[in-house]
mmCIF file of C-alpha atoms in Angstrom:
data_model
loop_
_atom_site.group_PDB
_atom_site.id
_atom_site.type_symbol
_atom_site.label_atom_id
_atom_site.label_comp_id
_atom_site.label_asym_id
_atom_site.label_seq_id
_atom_site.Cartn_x
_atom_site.Cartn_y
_atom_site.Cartn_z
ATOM 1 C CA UNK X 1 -10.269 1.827 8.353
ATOM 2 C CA UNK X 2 -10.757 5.092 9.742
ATOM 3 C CA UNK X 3 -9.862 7.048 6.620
ATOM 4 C CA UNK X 4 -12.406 5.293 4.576
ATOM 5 C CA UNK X 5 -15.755 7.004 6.153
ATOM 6 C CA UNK X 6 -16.664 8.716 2.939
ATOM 7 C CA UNK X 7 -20.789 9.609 1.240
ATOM 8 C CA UNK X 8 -20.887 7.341 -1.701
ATOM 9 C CA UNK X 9 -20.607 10.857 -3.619
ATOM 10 C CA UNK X 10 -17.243 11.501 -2.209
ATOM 11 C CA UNK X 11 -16.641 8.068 -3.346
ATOM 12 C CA UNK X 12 -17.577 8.542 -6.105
ATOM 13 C CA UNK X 13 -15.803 11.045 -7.413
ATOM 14 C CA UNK X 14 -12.918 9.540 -5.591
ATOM 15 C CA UNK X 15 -13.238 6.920 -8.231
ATOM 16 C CA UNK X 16 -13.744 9.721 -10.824
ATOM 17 C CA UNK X 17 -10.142 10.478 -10.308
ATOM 18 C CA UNK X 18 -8.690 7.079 -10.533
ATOM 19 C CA UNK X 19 -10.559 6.524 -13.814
ATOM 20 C CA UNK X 20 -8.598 9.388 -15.316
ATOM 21 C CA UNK X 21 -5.398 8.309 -13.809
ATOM 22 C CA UNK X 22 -5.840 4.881 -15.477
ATOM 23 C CA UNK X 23 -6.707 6.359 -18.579
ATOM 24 C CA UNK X 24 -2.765 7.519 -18.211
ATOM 25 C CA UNK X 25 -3.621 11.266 -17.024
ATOM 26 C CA UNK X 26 -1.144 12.904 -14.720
ATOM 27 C CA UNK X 27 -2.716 13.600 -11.690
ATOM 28 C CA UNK X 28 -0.987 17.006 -11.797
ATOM 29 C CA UNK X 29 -3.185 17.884 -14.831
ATOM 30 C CA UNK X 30 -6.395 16.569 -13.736
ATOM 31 C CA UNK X 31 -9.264 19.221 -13.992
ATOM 32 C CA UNK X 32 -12.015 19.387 -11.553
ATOM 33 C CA UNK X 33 -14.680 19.854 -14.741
ATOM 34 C CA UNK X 34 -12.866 16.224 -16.295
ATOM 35 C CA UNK X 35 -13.104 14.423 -12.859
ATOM 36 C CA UNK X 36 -16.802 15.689 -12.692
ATOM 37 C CA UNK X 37 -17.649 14.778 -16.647
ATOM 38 C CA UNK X 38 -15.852 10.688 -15.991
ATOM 39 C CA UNK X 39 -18.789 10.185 -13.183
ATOM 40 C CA UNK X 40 -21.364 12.173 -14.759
ATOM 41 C CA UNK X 41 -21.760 15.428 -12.252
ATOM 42 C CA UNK X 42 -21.712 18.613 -12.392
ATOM 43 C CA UNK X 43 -18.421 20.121 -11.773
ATOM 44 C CA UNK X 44 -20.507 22.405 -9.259
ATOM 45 C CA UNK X 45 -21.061 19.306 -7.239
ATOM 46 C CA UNK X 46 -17.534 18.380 -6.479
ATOM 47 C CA UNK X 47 -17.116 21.844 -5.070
ATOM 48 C CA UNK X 48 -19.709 21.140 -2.801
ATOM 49 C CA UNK X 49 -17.586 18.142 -1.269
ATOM 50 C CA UNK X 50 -13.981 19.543 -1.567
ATOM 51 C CA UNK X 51 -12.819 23.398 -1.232
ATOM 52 C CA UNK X 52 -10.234 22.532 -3.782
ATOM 53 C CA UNK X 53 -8.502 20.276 -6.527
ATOM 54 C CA UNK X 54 -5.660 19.637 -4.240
ATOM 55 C CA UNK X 55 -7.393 18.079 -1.245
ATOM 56 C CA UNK X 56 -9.732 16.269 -3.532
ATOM 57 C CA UNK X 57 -6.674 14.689 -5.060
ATOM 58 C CA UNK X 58 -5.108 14.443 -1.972
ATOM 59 C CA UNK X 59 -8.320 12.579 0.069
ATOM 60 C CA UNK X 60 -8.725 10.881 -3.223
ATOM 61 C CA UNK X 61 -5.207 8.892 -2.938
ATOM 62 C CA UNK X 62 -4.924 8.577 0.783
ATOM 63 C CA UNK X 63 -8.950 7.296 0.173
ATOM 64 C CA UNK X 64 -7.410 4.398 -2.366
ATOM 65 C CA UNK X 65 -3.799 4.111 -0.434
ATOM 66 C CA UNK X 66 -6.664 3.099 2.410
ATOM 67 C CA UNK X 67 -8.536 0.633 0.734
ATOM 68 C CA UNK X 68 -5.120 -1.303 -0.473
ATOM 69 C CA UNK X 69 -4.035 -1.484 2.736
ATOM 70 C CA UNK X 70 -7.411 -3.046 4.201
ATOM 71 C CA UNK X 71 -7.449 -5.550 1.028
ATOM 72 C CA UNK X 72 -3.449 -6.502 1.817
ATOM 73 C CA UNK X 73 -3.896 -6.950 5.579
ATOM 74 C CA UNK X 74 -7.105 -9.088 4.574
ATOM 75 C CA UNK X 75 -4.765 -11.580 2.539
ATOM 76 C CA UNK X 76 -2.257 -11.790 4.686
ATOM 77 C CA UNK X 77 -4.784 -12.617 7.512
ATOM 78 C CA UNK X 78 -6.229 -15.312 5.501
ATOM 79 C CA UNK X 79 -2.946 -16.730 4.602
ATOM 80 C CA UNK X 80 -1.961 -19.949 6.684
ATOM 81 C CA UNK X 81 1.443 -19.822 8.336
ATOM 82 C CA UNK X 82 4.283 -18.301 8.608
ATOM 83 C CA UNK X 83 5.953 -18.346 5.520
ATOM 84 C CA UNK X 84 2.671 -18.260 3.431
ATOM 85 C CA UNK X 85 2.104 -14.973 4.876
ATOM 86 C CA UNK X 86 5.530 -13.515 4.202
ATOM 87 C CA UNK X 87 5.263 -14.664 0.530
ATOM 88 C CA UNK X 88 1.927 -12.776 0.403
ATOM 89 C CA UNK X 89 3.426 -9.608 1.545
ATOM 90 C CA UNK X 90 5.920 -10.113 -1.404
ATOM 91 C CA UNK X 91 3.789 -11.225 -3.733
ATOM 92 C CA UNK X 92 1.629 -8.014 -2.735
ATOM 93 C CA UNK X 93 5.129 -5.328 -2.775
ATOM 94 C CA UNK X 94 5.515 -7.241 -6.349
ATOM 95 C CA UNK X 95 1.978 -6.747 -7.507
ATOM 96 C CA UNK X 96 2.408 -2.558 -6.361
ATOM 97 C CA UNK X 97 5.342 -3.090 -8.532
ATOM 98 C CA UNK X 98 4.778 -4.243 -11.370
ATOM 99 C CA UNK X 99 1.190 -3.647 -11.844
ATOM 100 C CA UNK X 100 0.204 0.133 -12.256
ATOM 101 C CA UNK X 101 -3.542 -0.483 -11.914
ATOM 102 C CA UNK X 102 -2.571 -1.870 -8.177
ATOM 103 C CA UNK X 103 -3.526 0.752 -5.333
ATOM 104 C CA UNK X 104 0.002 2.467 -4.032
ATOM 105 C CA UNK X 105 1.727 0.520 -7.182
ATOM 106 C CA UNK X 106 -0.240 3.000 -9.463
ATOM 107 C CA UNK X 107 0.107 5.932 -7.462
ATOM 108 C CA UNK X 108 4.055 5.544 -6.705
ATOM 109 C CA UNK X 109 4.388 5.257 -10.983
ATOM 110 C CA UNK X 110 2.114 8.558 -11.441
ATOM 111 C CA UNK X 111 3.208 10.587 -9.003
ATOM 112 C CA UNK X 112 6.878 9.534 -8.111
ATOM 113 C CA UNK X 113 8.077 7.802 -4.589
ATOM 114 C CA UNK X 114 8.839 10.665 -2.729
ATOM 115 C CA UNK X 115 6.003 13.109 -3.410
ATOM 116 C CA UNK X 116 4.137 9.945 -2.629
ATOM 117 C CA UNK X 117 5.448 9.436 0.412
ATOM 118 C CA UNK X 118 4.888 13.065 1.576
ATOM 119 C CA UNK X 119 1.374 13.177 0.866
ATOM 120 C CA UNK X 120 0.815 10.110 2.971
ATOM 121 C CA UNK X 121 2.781 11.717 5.500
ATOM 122 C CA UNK X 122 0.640 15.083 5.014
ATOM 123 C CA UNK X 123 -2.526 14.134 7.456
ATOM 124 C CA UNK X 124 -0.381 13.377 10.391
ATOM 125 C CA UNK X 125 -3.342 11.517 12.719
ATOM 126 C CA UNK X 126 -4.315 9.231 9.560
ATOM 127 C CA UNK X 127 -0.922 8.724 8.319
ATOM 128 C CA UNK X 128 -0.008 7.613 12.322
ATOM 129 C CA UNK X 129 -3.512 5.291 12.242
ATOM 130 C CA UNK X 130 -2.368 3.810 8.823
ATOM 131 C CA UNK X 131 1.133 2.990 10.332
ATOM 132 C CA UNK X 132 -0.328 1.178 13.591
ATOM 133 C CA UNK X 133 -2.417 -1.138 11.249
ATOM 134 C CA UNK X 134 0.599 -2.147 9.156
ATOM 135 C CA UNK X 135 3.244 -2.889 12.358
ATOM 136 C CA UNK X 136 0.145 -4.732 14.220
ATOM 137 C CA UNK X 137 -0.148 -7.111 10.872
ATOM 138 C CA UNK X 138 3.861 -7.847 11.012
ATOM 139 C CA UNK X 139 3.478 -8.429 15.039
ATOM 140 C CA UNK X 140 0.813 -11.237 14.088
ATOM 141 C CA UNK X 141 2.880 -12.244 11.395
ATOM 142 C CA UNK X 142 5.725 -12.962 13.637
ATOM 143 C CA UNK X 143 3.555 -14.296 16.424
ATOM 144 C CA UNK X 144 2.980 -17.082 13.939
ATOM 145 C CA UNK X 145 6.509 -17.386 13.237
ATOM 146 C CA UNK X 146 7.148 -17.832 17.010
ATOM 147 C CA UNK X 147 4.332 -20.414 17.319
ATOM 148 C CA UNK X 148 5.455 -22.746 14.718
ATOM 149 C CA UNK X 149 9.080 -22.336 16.433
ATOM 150 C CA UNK X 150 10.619 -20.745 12.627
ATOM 151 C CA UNK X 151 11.837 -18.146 14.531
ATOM 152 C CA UNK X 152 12.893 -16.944 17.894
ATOM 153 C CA UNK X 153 11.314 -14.109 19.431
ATOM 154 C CA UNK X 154 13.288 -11.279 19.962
ATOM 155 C CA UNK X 155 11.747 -9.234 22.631
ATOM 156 C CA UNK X 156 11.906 -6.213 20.499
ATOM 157 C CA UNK X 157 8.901 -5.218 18.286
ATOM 158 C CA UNK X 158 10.782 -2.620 16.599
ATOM 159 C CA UNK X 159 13.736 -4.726 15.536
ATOM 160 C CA UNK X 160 11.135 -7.984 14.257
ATOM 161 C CA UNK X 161 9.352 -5.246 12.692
ATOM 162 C CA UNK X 162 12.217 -3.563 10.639
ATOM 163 C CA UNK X 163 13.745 -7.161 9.538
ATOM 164 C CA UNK X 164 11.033 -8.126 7.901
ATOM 165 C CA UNK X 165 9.644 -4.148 6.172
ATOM 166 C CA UNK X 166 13.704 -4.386 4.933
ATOM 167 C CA UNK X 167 13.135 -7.641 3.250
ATOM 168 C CA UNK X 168 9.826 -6.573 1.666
ATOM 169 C CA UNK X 169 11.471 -3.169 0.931
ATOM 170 C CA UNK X 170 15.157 -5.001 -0.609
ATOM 171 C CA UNK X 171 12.695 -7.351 -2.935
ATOM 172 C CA UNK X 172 10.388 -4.577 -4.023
ATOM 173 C CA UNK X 173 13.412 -2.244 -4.847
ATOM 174 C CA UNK X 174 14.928 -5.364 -6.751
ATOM 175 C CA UNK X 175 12.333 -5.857 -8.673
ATOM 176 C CA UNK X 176 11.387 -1.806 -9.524
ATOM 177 C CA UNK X 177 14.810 -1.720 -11.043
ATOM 178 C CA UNK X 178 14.106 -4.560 -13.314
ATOM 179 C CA UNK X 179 16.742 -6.852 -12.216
ATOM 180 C CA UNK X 180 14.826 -9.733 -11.577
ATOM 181 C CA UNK X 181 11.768 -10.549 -14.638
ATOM 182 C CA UNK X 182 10.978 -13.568 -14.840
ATOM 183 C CA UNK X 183 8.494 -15.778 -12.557
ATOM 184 C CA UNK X 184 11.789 -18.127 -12.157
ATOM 185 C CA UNK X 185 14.122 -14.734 -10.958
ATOM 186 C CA UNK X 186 11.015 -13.778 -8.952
ATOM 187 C CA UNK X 187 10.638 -16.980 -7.475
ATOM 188 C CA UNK X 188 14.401 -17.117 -6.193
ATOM 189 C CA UNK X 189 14.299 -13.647 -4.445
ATOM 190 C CA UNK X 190 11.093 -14.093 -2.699
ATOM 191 C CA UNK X 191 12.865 -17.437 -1.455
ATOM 192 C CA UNK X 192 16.140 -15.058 -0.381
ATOM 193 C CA UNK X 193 14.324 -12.331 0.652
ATOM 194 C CA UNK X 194 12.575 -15.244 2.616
ATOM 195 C CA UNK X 195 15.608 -16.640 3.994
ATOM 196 C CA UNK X 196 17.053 -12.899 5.296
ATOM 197 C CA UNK X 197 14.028 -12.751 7.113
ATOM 198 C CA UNK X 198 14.226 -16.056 9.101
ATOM 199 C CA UNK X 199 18.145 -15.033 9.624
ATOM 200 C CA UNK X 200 16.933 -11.889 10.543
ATOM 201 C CA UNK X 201 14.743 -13.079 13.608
ATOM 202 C CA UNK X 202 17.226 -16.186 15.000
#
């Protein structure tokens, strides 16, 4: 992905920052010199790469919200058929759920939704780049669908595209509020969340 061409020292202080975060530090009391220190640099050399703390963090994230996308994609590529590949974009929204140590799933607990979501937001070209990658997945997703006659197509992109981000978005929401916990409760709203979705497009 475009927002991944990085020197492996930008990298790695990129992963600098994510080792702090893991150790449970708020990003908004990260220091430059404790970034440097986790990857053994000088905190003179970080300044060399980034005019500031805040786009460091702010590269650093969009840097890691990058590589989670490429690695989801990836699965869901490798995933045969239609309703394989939906469950792996569930079982991905439930992993950035419910595992803190998961790409966006860590950042969204650290940092809060919203601020999140701005900050994606905040490098409009990227953010617009990012966005393409994700709708062109769902469109092969639901190319499959149509293939293996589970659904209909619906000559609308937009419409296919927002049935099935609403299911992902309805189960991951589900889940953040704790509603559903065990692999049984899981298993049963990936299956209706599933079921919207084929509704959805027919």
């Amino acid at each position: 992905m475009k927002g991944n061409l990085h020197s492996e020292k930008e990298i790695l202080i990129f992963n600098g920052v994510m080792k702090l975060m893991n150790e449970g530090v708020n990003i908004h009391t990260i220091k430059v010199a404790d970034i440097a220190k986790s990857v053994g640099i000088g905190k003179g050399t970080v300044y060399e790469y980034f005019k500031s703390k805040d786009e460091l963090l702010e590269k650093s994230l969009i840097y890691y919200m990058n590589l989670s996308i490429n690695k989801a994609i990836e699965k869901i590529d490798n995933a045969n058929g239609f309703k394989e590949k939906i469950y792996t974009m569930l079982e991905i929204a439930k992993c950035n759920v419910q595992d803190f140590n998961s790409g966006n799933g860590f950042l969204f607990s650290n940092m809060g939704s919203c601020e999140f979501a701005y900050l994606m937001k905040s490098e409009n070209e990227d953010f617009k780049y990012r966005e393409n990658i994700i709708n062109e997945s769902i469109e092969n997703v639901v190319l499959v669908g149509i293939k293996e006659q589970v659904i209909k197509g619906q000559n609308n992109k937009e419409y296919e595209n927002l049935v099935i981000k609403s299911a992902i978005i309805g189960f991951a929401n589900a889940l953040y509020c704790s509603k559903f916990t065990t692999e049984n409760d899981i298993y049963e709203l990936k299956e209706k969340s599933y079921k919207l979705i084929i509704k959805g497009l027919n």
